[in-house]
Amino acid sequence: MTTKPYKYDEDDAREPQRISEPAVSYAASRSAASLKLEAIDELMNIFDTDRLSRAVDFLRTLGREEEDLMPGGIPALQFTKEELIAELRQSEEDRQAGRFRSSEEVFGSLEQKYPFLCE
C-alpha cells in the first residue's frame, strides 16, 4: 500500500501526516481507537456545559446494550423479557381454555359502544 507524506507550511503547527490513499479512496472503515479519538476531539470542542452534559448523557445511553432507551431516557420496551414471556404463557393458557373473543366480537362491541365512530 502506498502512503504519501503531505507537507505543510513551516508556520503550520501540525506535524506532517501520512495518508493512505487507498484507505481514503475506498472509504475503508476506521478503527475503534480512531473513532474514539474523534469523539473525544469533538467533546473537547464543546464549551457550553448544558450541551456537553447532553452529549455525555447521549454517549452513556449508547453504551447500554441491555437497555434500549428512546430520547429523553424513556425505555423503548414496555415490558422486560421475563414479563413478556409470562404474558405470552398466560395468553396461551387463556386460548387453550377458551377464554378469548374473536376480532369480530371485539369490533362488534366497539361499534355498538361507539356508533358515531363508524359513520
GROMACS .gro file of C-alpha atoms in nm:
model
  119
    1MET     CA    1   0.000   0.000   0.000
    2THR     CA    2   0.135   0.339  -0.097
    3THR     CA    3   0.149   0.619   0.155
    4LYS     CA    4   0.248   0.970   0.068
    5PRO     CA    5   0.384   1.232   0.305
    6TYR     CA    6   0.196   1.560   0.284
    7LYS     CA    7   0.393   1.864   0.389
    8TYR     CA    8   0.255   2.179   0.546
    9ASP     CA    9   0.385   2.530   0.559
   10GLU     CA   10   0.662   2.594   0.808
   11ASP     CA   11   0.431   2.810   1.018
   12ASP     CA   12   0.172   2.533   1.045
   13ALA     CA   13   0.186   2.378   1.392
   14ARG     CA   14   0.060   2.038   1.274
   15GLU     CA   15   0.309   1.761   1.221
   16PRO     CA   16   0.335   1.610   0.875
   17GLN     CA   17   0.084   1.332   0.834
   18ARG     CA   18   0.096   1.020   0.624
   19ILE     CA   19  -0.227   0.945   0.442
   20SER     CA   20  -0.304   0.606   0.300
   21GLU     CA   21  -0.454   0.691  -0.037
   22PRO     CA   22  -0.630   0.354  -0.091
   23ALA     CA   23  -0.793   0.376   0.251
   24VAL     CA   24  -0.916   0.727   0.177
   25SER     CA   25  -1.017   0.647  -0.180
   26TYR     CA   26  -1.220   0.341  -0.094
   27ALA     CA   27  -1.361   0.476   0.235
   28ALA     CA   28  -1.206   0.198   0.439
   29SER     CA   29  -1.359   0.160   0.782
   30ARG     CA   30  -1.190   0.340   1.064
   31SER     CA   31  -1.065   0.159   1.371
   32ALA     CA   32  -1.244   0.182   1.704
   33ALA     CA   33  -0.946   0.366   1.851
   34SER     CA   34  -0.951   0.636   1.583
   35LEU     CA   35  -1.328   0.678   1.623
   36LYS     CA   36  -1.287   0.717   2.000
   37LEU     CA   37  -1.021   0.983   1.943
   38GLU     CA   38  -1.255   1.167   1.704
   39ALA     CA   39  -1.533   1.156   1.965
   40ILE     CA   40  -1.300   1.292   2.233
   41ASP     CA   41  -1.184   1.567   1.998
   42GLU     CA   42  -1.546   1.666   1.929
   43LEU     CA   43  -1.626   1.669   2.302
   44MET     CA   44  -1.323   1.888   2.371
   45ASN     CA   45  -1.466   2.150   2.133
   46ILE     CA   46  -1.795   2.184   2.325
   47PHE     CA   47  -1.769   2.467   2.575
   48ASP     CA   48  -2.134   2.508   2.678
   49THR     CA   49  -2.188   2.294   2.990
   50ASP     CA   50  -2.551   2.215   2.904
   51ARG     CA   51  -2.462   2.089   2.557
   52LEU     CA   52  -2.166   1.896   2.696
   53SER     CA   53  -2.388   1.736   2.960
   54ARG     CA   54  -2.638   1.629   2.692
   55ALA     CA   55  -2.358   1.485   2.480
   56VAL     CA   56  -2.221   1.283   2.772
   57ASP     CA   57  -2.570   1.157   2.861
   58PHE     CA   58  -2.620   1.053   2.499
   59LEU     CA   59  -2.289   0.868   2.496
   60ARG     CA   60  -2.386   0.687   2.816
   61THR     CA   61  -2.710   0.566   2.658
   62LEU     CA   62  -2.514   0.432   2.361
   63GLY     CA   63  -2.303   0.223   2.596
   64ARG     CA   64  -2.605   0.045   2.745
   65GLU     CA   65  -2.661  -0.261   2.534
   66GLU     CA   66  -2.913  -0.421   2.769
   67GLU     CA   67  -3.137  -0.118   2.793
   68ASP     CA   68  -3.290   0.037   2.484
   69LEU     CA   69  -3.377   0.398   2.557
   70MET     CA   70  -3.561   0.648   2.344
   71PRO     CA   71  -3.460   1.015   2.350
   72GLY     CA   72  -3.511   1.157   2.697
   73GLY     CA   73  -3.416   0.831   2.868
   74ILE     CA   74  -3.759   0.673   2.820
   75PRO     CA   75  -3.747   0.292   2.798
   76ALA     CA   76  -3.836   0.182   2.445
   77LEU     CA   77  -3.969  -0.151   2.566
   78GLN     CA   78  -4.282  -0.154   2.779
   79PHE     CA   79  -4.202  -0.486   2.947
   80THR     CA   80  -3.892  -0.679   3.043
   81LYS     CA   81  -3.817  -1.004   2.864
   82GLU     CA   82  -3.938  -1.204   3.166
   83GLU     CA   83  -4.266  -1.009   3.180
   84LEU     CA   84  -4.327  -1.070   2.809
   85ILE     CA   85  -4.266  -1.443   2.844
   86ALA     CA   86  -4.505  -1.460   3.142
   87GLU     CA   87  -4.772  -1.267   2.949
   88LEU     CA   88  -4.734  -1.496   2.646
   89ARG     CA   89  -4.767  -1.805   2.864
   90GLN     CA   90  -5.082  -1.662   3.026
   91SER     CA   91  -5.228  -1.577   2.684
   92GLU     CA   92  -5.161  -1.928   2.556
   93GLU     CA   93  -5.329  -2.077   2.865
   94ASP     CA   94  -5.630  -1.848   2.811
   95ARG     CA   95  -5.653  -1.950   2.445
   96GLN     CA   96  -5.640  -2.321   2.528
   97ALA     CA   97  -5.907  -2.276   2.798
   98GLY     CA   98  -6.136  -2.087   2.558
   99ARG     CA   99  -6.106  -1.754   2.741
  100PHE     CA  100  -6.087  -1.525   2.440
  101ARG     CA  101  -6.303  -1.326   2.196
  102SER     CA  102  -6.268  -1.317   1.822
  103SER     CA  103  -6.182  -0.993   1.647
  104GLU     CA  104  -6.535  -0.983   1.500
  105GLU     CA  105  -6.680  -0.990   1.854
  106VAL     CA  106  -6.445  -0.717   1.970
  107PHE     CA  107  -6.519  -0.491   1.670
  108GLY     CA  108  -6.892  -0.557   1.702
  109SER     CA  109  -6.894  -0.446   2.067
  110LEU     CA  110  -6.690  -0.136   1.979
  111GLU     CA  111  -6.935  -0.047   1.700
  112GLN     CA  112  -7.225  -0.078   1.947
  113LYS     CA  113  -7.048   0.128   2.213
  114TYR     CA  114  -6.918   0.398   1.974
  115PRO     CA  115  -7.152   0.406   1.670
  116PHE     CA  116  -7.056   0.766   1.584
  117LEU     CA  117  -6.703   0.649   1.502
  118CYS     CA  118  -6.829   0.404   1.240
  119GLU     CA  119  -7.010   0.658   1.021
   0.00000   0.00000   0.00000
